[in-house]
mmCIF file of C-alpha atoms in Angstrom:
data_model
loop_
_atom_site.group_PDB
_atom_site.id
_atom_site.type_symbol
_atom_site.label_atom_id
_atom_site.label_comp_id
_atom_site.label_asym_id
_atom_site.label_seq_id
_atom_site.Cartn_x
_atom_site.Cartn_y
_atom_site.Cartn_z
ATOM 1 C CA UNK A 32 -13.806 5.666 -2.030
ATOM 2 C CA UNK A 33 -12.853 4.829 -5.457
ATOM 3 C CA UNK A 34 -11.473 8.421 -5.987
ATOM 4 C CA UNK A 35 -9.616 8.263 -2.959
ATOM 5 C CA UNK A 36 -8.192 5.048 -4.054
ATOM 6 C CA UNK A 37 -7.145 6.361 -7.243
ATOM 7 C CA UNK A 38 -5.284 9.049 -5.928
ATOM 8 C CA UNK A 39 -3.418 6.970 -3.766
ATOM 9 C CA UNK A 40 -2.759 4.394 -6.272
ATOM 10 C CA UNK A 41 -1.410 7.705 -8.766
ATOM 11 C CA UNK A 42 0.695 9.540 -5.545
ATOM 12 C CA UNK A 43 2.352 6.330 -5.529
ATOM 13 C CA UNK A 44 3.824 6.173 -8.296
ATOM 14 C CA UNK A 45 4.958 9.563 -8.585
ATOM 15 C CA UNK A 46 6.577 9.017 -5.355
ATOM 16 C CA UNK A 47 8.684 5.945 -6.510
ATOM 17 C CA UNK A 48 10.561 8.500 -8.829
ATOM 18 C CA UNK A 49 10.168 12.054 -6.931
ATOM 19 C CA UNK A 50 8.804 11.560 -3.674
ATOM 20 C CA UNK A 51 12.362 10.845 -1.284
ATOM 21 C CA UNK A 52 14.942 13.166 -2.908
ATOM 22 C CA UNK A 53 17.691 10.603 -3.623
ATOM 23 C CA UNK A 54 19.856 13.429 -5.633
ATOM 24 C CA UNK A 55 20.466 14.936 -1.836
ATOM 25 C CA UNK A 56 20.882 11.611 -0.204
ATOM 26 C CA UNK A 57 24.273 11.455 -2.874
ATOM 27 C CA UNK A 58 25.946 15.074 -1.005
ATOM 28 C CA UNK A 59 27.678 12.602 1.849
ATOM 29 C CA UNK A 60 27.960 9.658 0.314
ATOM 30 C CA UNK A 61 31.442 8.404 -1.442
ATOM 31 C CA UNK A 62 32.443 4.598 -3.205
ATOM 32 C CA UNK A 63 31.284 1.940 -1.546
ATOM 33 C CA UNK A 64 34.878 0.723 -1.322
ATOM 34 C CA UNK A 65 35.912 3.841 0.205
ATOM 35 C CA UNK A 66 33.193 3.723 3.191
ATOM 36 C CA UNK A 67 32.753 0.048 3.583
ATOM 37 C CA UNK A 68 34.860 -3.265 4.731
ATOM 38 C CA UNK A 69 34.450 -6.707 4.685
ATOM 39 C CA UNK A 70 34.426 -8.155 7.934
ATOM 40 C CA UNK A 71 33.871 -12.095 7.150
ATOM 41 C CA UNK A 72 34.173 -14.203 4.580
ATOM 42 C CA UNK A 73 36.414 -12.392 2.801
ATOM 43 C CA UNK A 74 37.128 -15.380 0.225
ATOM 44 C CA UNK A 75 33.543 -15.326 -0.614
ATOM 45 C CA UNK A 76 32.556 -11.514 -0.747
ATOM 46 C CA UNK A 77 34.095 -8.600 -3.092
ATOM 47 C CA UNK A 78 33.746 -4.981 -3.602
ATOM 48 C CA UNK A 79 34.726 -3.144 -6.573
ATOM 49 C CA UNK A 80 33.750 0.811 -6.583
ATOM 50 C CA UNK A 81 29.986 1.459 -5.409
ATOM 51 C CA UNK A 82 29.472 -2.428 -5.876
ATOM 52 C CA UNK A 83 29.659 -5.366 -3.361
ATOM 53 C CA UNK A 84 29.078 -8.627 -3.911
ATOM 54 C CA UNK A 85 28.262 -11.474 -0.971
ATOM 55 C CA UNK A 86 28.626 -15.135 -1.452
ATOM 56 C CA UNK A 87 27.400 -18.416 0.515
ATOM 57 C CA UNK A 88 28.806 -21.514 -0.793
ATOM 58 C CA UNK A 89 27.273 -24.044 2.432
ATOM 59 C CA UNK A 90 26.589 -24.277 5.959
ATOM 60 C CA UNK A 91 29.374 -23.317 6.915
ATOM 61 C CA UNK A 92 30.197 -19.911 4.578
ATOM 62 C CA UNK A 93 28.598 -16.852 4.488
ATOM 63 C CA UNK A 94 30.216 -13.052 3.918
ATOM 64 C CA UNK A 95 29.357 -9.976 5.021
ATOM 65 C CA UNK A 96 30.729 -6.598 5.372
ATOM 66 C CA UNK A 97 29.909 -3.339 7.518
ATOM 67 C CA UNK A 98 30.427 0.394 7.127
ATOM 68 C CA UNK A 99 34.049 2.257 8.539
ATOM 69 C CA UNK A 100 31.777 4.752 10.242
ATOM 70 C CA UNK A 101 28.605 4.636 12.947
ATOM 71 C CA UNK A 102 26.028 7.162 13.000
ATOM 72 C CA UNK A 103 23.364 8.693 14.870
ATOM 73 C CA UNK A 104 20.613 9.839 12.921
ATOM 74 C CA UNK A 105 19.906 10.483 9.673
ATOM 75 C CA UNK A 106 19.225 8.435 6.341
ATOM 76 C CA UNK A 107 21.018 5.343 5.162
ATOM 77 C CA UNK A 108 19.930 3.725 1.971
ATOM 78 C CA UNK A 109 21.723 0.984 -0.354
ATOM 79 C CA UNK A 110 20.769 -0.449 -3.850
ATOM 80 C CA UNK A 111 20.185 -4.690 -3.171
ATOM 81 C CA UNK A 112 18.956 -7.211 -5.955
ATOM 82 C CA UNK A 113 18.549 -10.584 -3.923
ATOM 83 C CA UNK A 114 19.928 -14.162 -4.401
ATOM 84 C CA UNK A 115 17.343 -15.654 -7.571
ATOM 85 C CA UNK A 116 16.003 -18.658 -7.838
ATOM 86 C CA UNK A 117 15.616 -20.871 -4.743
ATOM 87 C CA UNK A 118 16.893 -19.184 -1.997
ATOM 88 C CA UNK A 119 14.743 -21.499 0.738
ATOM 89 C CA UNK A 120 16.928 -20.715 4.018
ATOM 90 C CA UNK A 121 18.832 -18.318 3.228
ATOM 91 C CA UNK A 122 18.569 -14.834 5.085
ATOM 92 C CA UNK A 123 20.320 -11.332 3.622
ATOM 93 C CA UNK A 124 20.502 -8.070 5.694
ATOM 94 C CA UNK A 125 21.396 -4.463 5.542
ATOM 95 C CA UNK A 126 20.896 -3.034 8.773
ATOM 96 C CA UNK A 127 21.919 -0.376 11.492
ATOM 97 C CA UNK A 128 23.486 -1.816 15.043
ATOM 98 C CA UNK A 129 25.305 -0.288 17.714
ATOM 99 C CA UNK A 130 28.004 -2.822 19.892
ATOM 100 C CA UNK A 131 27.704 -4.581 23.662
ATOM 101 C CA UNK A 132 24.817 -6.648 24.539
ATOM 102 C CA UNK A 133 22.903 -3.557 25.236
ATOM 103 C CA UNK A 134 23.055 -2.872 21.248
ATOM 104 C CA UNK A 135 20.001 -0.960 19.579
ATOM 105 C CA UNK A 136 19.199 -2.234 16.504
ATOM 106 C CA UNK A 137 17.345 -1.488 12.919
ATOM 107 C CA UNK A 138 16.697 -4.196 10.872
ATOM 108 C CA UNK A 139 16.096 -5.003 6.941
ATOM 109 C CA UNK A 140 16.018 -8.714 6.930
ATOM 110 C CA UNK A 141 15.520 -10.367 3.830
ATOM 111 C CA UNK A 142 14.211 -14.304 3.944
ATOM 112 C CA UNK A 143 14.288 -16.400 1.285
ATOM 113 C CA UNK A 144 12.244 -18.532 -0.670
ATOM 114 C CA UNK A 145 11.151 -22.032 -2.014
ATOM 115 C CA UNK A 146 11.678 -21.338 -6.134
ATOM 116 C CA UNK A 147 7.997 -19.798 -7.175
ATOM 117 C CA UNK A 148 7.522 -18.272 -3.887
ATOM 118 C CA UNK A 149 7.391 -14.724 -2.608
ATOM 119 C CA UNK A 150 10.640 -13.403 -0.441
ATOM 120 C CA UNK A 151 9.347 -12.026 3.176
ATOM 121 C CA UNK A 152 10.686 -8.558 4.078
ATOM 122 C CA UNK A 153 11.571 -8.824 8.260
ATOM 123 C CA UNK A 154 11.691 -5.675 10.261
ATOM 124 C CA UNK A 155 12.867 -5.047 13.749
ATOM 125 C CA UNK A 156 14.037 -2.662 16.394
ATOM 126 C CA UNK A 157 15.463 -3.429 19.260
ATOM 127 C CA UNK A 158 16.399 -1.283 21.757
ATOM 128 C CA UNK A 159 18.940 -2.090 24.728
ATOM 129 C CA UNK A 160 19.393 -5.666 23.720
ATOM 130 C CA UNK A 161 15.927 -6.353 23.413
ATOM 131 C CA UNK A 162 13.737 -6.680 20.309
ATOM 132 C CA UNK A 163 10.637 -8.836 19.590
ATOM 133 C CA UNK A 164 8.888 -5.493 17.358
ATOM 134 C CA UNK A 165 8.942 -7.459 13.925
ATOM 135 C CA UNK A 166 6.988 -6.590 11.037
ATOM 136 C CA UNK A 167 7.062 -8.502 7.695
ATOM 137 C CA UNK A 168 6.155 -7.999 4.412
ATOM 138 C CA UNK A 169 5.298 -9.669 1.037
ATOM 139 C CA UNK A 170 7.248 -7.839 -1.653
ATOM 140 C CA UNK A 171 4.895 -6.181 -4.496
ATOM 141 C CA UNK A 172 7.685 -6.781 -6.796
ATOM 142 C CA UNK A 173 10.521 -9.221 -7.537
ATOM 143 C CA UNK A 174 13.170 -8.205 -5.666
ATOM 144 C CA UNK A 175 15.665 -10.533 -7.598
ATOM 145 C CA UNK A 176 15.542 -8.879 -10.822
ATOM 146 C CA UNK A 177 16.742 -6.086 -10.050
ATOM 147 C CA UNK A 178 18.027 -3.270 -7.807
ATOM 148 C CA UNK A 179 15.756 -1.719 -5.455
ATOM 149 C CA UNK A 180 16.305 0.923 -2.899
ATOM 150 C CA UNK A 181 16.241 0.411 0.609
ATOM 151 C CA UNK A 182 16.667 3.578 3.123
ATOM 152 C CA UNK A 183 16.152 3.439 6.721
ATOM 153 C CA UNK A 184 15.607 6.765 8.077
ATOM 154 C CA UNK A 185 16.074 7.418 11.547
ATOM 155 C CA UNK A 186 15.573 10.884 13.437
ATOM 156 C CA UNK A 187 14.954 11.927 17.319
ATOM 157 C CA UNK A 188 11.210 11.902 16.335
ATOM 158 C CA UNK A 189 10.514 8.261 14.487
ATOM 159 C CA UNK A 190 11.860 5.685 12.240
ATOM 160 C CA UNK A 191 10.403 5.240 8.954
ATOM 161 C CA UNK A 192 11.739 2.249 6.756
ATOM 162 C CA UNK A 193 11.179 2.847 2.625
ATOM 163 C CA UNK A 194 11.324 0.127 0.173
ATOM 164 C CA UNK A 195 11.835 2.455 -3.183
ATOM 165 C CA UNK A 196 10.666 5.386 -1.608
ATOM 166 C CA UNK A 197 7.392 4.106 -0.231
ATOM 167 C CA UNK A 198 7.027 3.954 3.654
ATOM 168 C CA UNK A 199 6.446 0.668 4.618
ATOM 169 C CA UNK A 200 6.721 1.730 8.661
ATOM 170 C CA UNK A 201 7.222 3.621 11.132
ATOM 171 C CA UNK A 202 8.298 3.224 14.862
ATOM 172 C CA UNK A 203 8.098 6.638 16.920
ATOM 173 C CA UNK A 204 9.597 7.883 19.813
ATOM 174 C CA UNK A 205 7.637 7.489 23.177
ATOM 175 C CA UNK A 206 10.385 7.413 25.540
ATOM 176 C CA UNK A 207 8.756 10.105 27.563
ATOM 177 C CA UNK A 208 5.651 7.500 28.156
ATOM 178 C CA UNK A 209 8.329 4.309 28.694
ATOM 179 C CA UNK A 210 8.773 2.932 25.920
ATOM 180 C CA UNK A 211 12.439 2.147 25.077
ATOM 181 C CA UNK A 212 13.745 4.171 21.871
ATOM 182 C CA UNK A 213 17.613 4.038 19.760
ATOM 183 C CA UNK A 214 18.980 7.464 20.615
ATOM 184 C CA UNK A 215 21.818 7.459 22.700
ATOM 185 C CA UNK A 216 24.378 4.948 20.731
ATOM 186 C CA UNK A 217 25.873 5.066 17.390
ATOM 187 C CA UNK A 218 25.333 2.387 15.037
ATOM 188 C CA UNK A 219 27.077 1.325 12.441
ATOM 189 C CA UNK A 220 25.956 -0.321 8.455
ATOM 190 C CA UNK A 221 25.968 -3.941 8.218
ATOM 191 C CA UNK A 222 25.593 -6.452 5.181
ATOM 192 C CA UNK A 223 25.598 -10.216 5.465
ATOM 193 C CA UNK A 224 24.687 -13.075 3.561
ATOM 194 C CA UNK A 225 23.896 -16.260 5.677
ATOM 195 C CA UNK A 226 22.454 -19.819 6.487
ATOM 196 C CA UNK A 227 19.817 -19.197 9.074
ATOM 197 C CA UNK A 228 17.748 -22.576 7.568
ATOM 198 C CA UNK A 229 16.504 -23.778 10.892
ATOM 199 C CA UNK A 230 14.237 -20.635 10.959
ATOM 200 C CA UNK A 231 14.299 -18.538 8.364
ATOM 201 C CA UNK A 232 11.565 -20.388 5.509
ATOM 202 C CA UNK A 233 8.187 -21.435 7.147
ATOM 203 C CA UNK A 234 9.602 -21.855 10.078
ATOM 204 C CA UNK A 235 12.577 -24.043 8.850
ATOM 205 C CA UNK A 236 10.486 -26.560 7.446
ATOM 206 C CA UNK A 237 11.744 -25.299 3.897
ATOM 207 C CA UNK A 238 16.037 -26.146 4.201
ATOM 208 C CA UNK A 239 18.554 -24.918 2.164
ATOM 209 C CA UNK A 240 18.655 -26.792 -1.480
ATOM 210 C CA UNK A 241 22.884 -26.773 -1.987
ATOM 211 C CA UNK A 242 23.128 -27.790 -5.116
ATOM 212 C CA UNK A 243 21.654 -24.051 -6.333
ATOM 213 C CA UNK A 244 24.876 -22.374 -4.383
ATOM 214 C CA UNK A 245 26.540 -20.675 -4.941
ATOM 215 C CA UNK A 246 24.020 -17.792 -3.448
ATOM 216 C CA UNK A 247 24.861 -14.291 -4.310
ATOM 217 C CA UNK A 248 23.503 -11.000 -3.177
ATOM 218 C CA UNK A 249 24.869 -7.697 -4.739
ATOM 219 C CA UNK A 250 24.312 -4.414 -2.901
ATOM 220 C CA UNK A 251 24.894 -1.248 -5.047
ATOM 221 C CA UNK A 252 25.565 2.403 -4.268
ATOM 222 C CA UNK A 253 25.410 2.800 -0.109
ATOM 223 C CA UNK A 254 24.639 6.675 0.946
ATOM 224 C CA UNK A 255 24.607 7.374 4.571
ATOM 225 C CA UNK A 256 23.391 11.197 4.493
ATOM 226 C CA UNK A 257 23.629 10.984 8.538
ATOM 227 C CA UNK A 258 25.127 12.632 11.656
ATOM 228 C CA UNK A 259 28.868 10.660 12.482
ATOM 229 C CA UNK A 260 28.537 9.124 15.762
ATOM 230 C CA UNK A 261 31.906 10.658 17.531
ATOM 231 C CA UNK A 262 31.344 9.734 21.120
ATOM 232 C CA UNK A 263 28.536 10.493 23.890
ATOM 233 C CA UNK A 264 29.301 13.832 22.609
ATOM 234 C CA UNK A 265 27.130 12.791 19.475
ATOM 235 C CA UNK A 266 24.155 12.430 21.625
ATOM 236 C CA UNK A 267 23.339 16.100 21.710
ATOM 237 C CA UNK A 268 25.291 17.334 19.103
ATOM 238 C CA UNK A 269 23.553 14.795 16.265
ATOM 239 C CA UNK A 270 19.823 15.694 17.998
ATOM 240 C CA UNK A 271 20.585 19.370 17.570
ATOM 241 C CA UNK A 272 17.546 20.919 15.582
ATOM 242 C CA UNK A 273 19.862 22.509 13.689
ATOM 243 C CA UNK A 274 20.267 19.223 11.874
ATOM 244 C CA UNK A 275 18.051 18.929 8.236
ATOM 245 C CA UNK A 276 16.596 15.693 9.268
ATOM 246 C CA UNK A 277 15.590 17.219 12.978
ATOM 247 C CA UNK A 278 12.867 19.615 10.690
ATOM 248 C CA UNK A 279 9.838 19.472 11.739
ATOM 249 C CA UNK A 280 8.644 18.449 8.192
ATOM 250 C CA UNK A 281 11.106 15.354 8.789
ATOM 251 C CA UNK A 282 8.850 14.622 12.290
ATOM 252 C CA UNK A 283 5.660 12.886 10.757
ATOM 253 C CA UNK A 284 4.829 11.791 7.907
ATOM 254 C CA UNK A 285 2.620 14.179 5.371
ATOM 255 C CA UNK A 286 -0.737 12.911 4.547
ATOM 256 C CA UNK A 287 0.363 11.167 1.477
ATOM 257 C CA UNK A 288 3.038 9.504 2.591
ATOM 258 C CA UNK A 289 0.543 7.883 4.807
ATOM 259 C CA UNK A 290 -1.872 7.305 2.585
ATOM 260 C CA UNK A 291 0.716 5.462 0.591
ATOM 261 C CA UNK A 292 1.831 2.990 3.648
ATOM 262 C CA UNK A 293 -1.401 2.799 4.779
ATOM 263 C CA UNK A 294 -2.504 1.026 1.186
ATOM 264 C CA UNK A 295 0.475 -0.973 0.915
ATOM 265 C CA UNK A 296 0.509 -2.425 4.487
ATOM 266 C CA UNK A 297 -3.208 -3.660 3.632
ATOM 267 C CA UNK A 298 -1.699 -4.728 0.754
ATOM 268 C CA UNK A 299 1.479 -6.351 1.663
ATOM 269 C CA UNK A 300 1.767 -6.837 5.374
ATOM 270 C CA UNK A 301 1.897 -10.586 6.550
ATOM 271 C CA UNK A 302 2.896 -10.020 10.555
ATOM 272 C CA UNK A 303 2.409 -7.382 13.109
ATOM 273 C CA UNK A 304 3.803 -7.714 16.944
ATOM 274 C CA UNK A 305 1.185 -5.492 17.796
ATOM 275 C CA UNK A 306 -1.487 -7.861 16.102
ATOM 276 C CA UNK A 307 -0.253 -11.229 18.313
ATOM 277 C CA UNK A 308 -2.106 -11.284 21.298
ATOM 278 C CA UNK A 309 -1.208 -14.968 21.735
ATOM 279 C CA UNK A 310 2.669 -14.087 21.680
ATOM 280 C CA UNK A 311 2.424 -11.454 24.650
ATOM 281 C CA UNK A 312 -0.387 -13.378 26.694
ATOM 282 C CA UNK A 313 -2.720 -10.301 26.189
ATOM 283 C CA UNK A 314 -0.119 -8.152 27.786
ATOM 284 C CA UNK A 315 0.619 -5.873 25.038
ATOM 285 C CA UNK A 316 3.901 -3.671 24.436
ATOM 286 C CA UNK A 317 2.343 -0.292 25.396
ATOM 287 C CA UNK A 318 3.242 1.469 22.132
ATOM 288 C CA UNK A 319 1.002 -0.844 20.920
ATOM 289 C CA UNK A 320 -1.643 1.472 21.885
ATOM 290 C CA UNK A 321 -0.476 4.490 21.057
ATOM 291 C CA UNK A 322 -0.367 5.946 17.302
ATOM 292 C CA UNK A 323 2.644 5.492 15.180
ATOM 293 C CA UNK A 324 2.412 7.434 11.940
#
């Protein structure tokens, strides 16, 4: 056991710098000014080059900004150090949505925290309008002091969300047993930065402290190495096995991989839909019981 554990504990550091080949993630990507556009709060955000910046001043502010392109399939990934200090309330994103009430979904939600606290990592899917699939996370490092990668890659086969290369989960495909899965819509790359203090800190009991703002949130170097979404004729052309991430090595994770997310989601993990009985009355989702990674 202790060998095993060593091994894991050694893979996993060599994977922060080798293991997801970030040099090839670089081949499609371009400025973050060229690729991405503030949408609101354009008084309060900025971007300059491969850098944005996101601002919320009070209740009422808030920025955010969202990629000129949508995609289906593929990897996105972005650089984010989060707002410091006391950031009680205060919720910032970088996720993957299609449009229309019937919008799939892929979330990196990032709540914040009373001063001396640990930020929670929130992780979703939803699927035709409809989500409820969270998973959360404790960070194993402060993700305020500096810039740490976050890729969401997303393939015919699974999802598999990384926090500086390290799998942290995976949702697969089992639309063929009825289980709904995001493969027929494009979806663009959002950003925000936003007051969600009714909810977001211990269940709102934790409110925003104003006199810290203004809170700022810098994301750094956005790569989309992905299929463009062009139309419905994107749904067969991006799922084409021709595609790199369509390899079959792409379809599972290897054994290591696993054995990395496996130790850190012992490790780290604070909330699992398909650990709340009480939520679903016993009535689980059904690929609940059926093996994700």
């Amino acid at each position: 056991m202790e060998g095993n554990m060593k091994a894991i504990f050694l893979a996993l550091i060599i994977s922060v710098i080798f293991a997801f080949d970030h040099s090839s993630l670089q081949v499609n990507g371009q400025a973050l000014a060229k690729s991405m556009v503030i949408t609101w709060g354009k008084e309060y955000a900025s971007i300059h080059g491969d850098e944005l910046e996101l601002k919320l001043l009070d209740k009422n502010s808030g920025s955010a900004a969202k990629s000129k392109a949508a995609f289906l399939f593929g990897s996105i990934e972005m650089l984010i150090k989060l707002v410091p200090g006391n950031s009680a309330g205060i919720v910032t994103t970088f996720y993957l949505s299609s449009k229309g009430d019937k919008h799939d979904e892929i979330d990196f939600e990032f709540l914040g925290n009373v001063t001396g606290q640990p930020y929670t990592i929130h992780t979703n899917v939803y699927c035709q309008g409809k989500g409820n699939r969270e998973e959360q996370f404790v960070p194993w490092y402060d993700p305020t002091a500096a810039f740490h990668n976050y890729t969401i890659h997303w393939n015919p086969t699974e999802i598999v969300w990384y926090v500086d290369s390290i799998p942290i989960r995976v949702y697969r495909n089992y639309e063929s047993q009825g289980v709904p899965y995001p493969n027929k819509q494009g979806m663009g790359v959002y950003t925000s930065l936003w007051n969600a203090d009714d909810w977001a800190t211990r269940g709102g009991r934790d409110k925003a402290d104003w006199s810290h703002a203004p809170f700022t949130a810098h994301y750094r170097r956005f790569r989309a190495r992905a299929c463009k979404w062009n139309g419905p004729v994107s749904i067969n052309q991006c799922a084409s096995p021709k595609n790199w991430y369509t390899s079959p090595v792409y379809s599972k994770l290897s054994d290591a991989k696993k054995g990395q997310m496996e130790w850190l989601r012992n490790k780290s993990m604070i909330y699992a839909y398909c650990k709340d009985t009480k939520r679903f009355n016993g009535v689980m989702p059904k690929e609940c019981s059926l093996p994700q990674f």
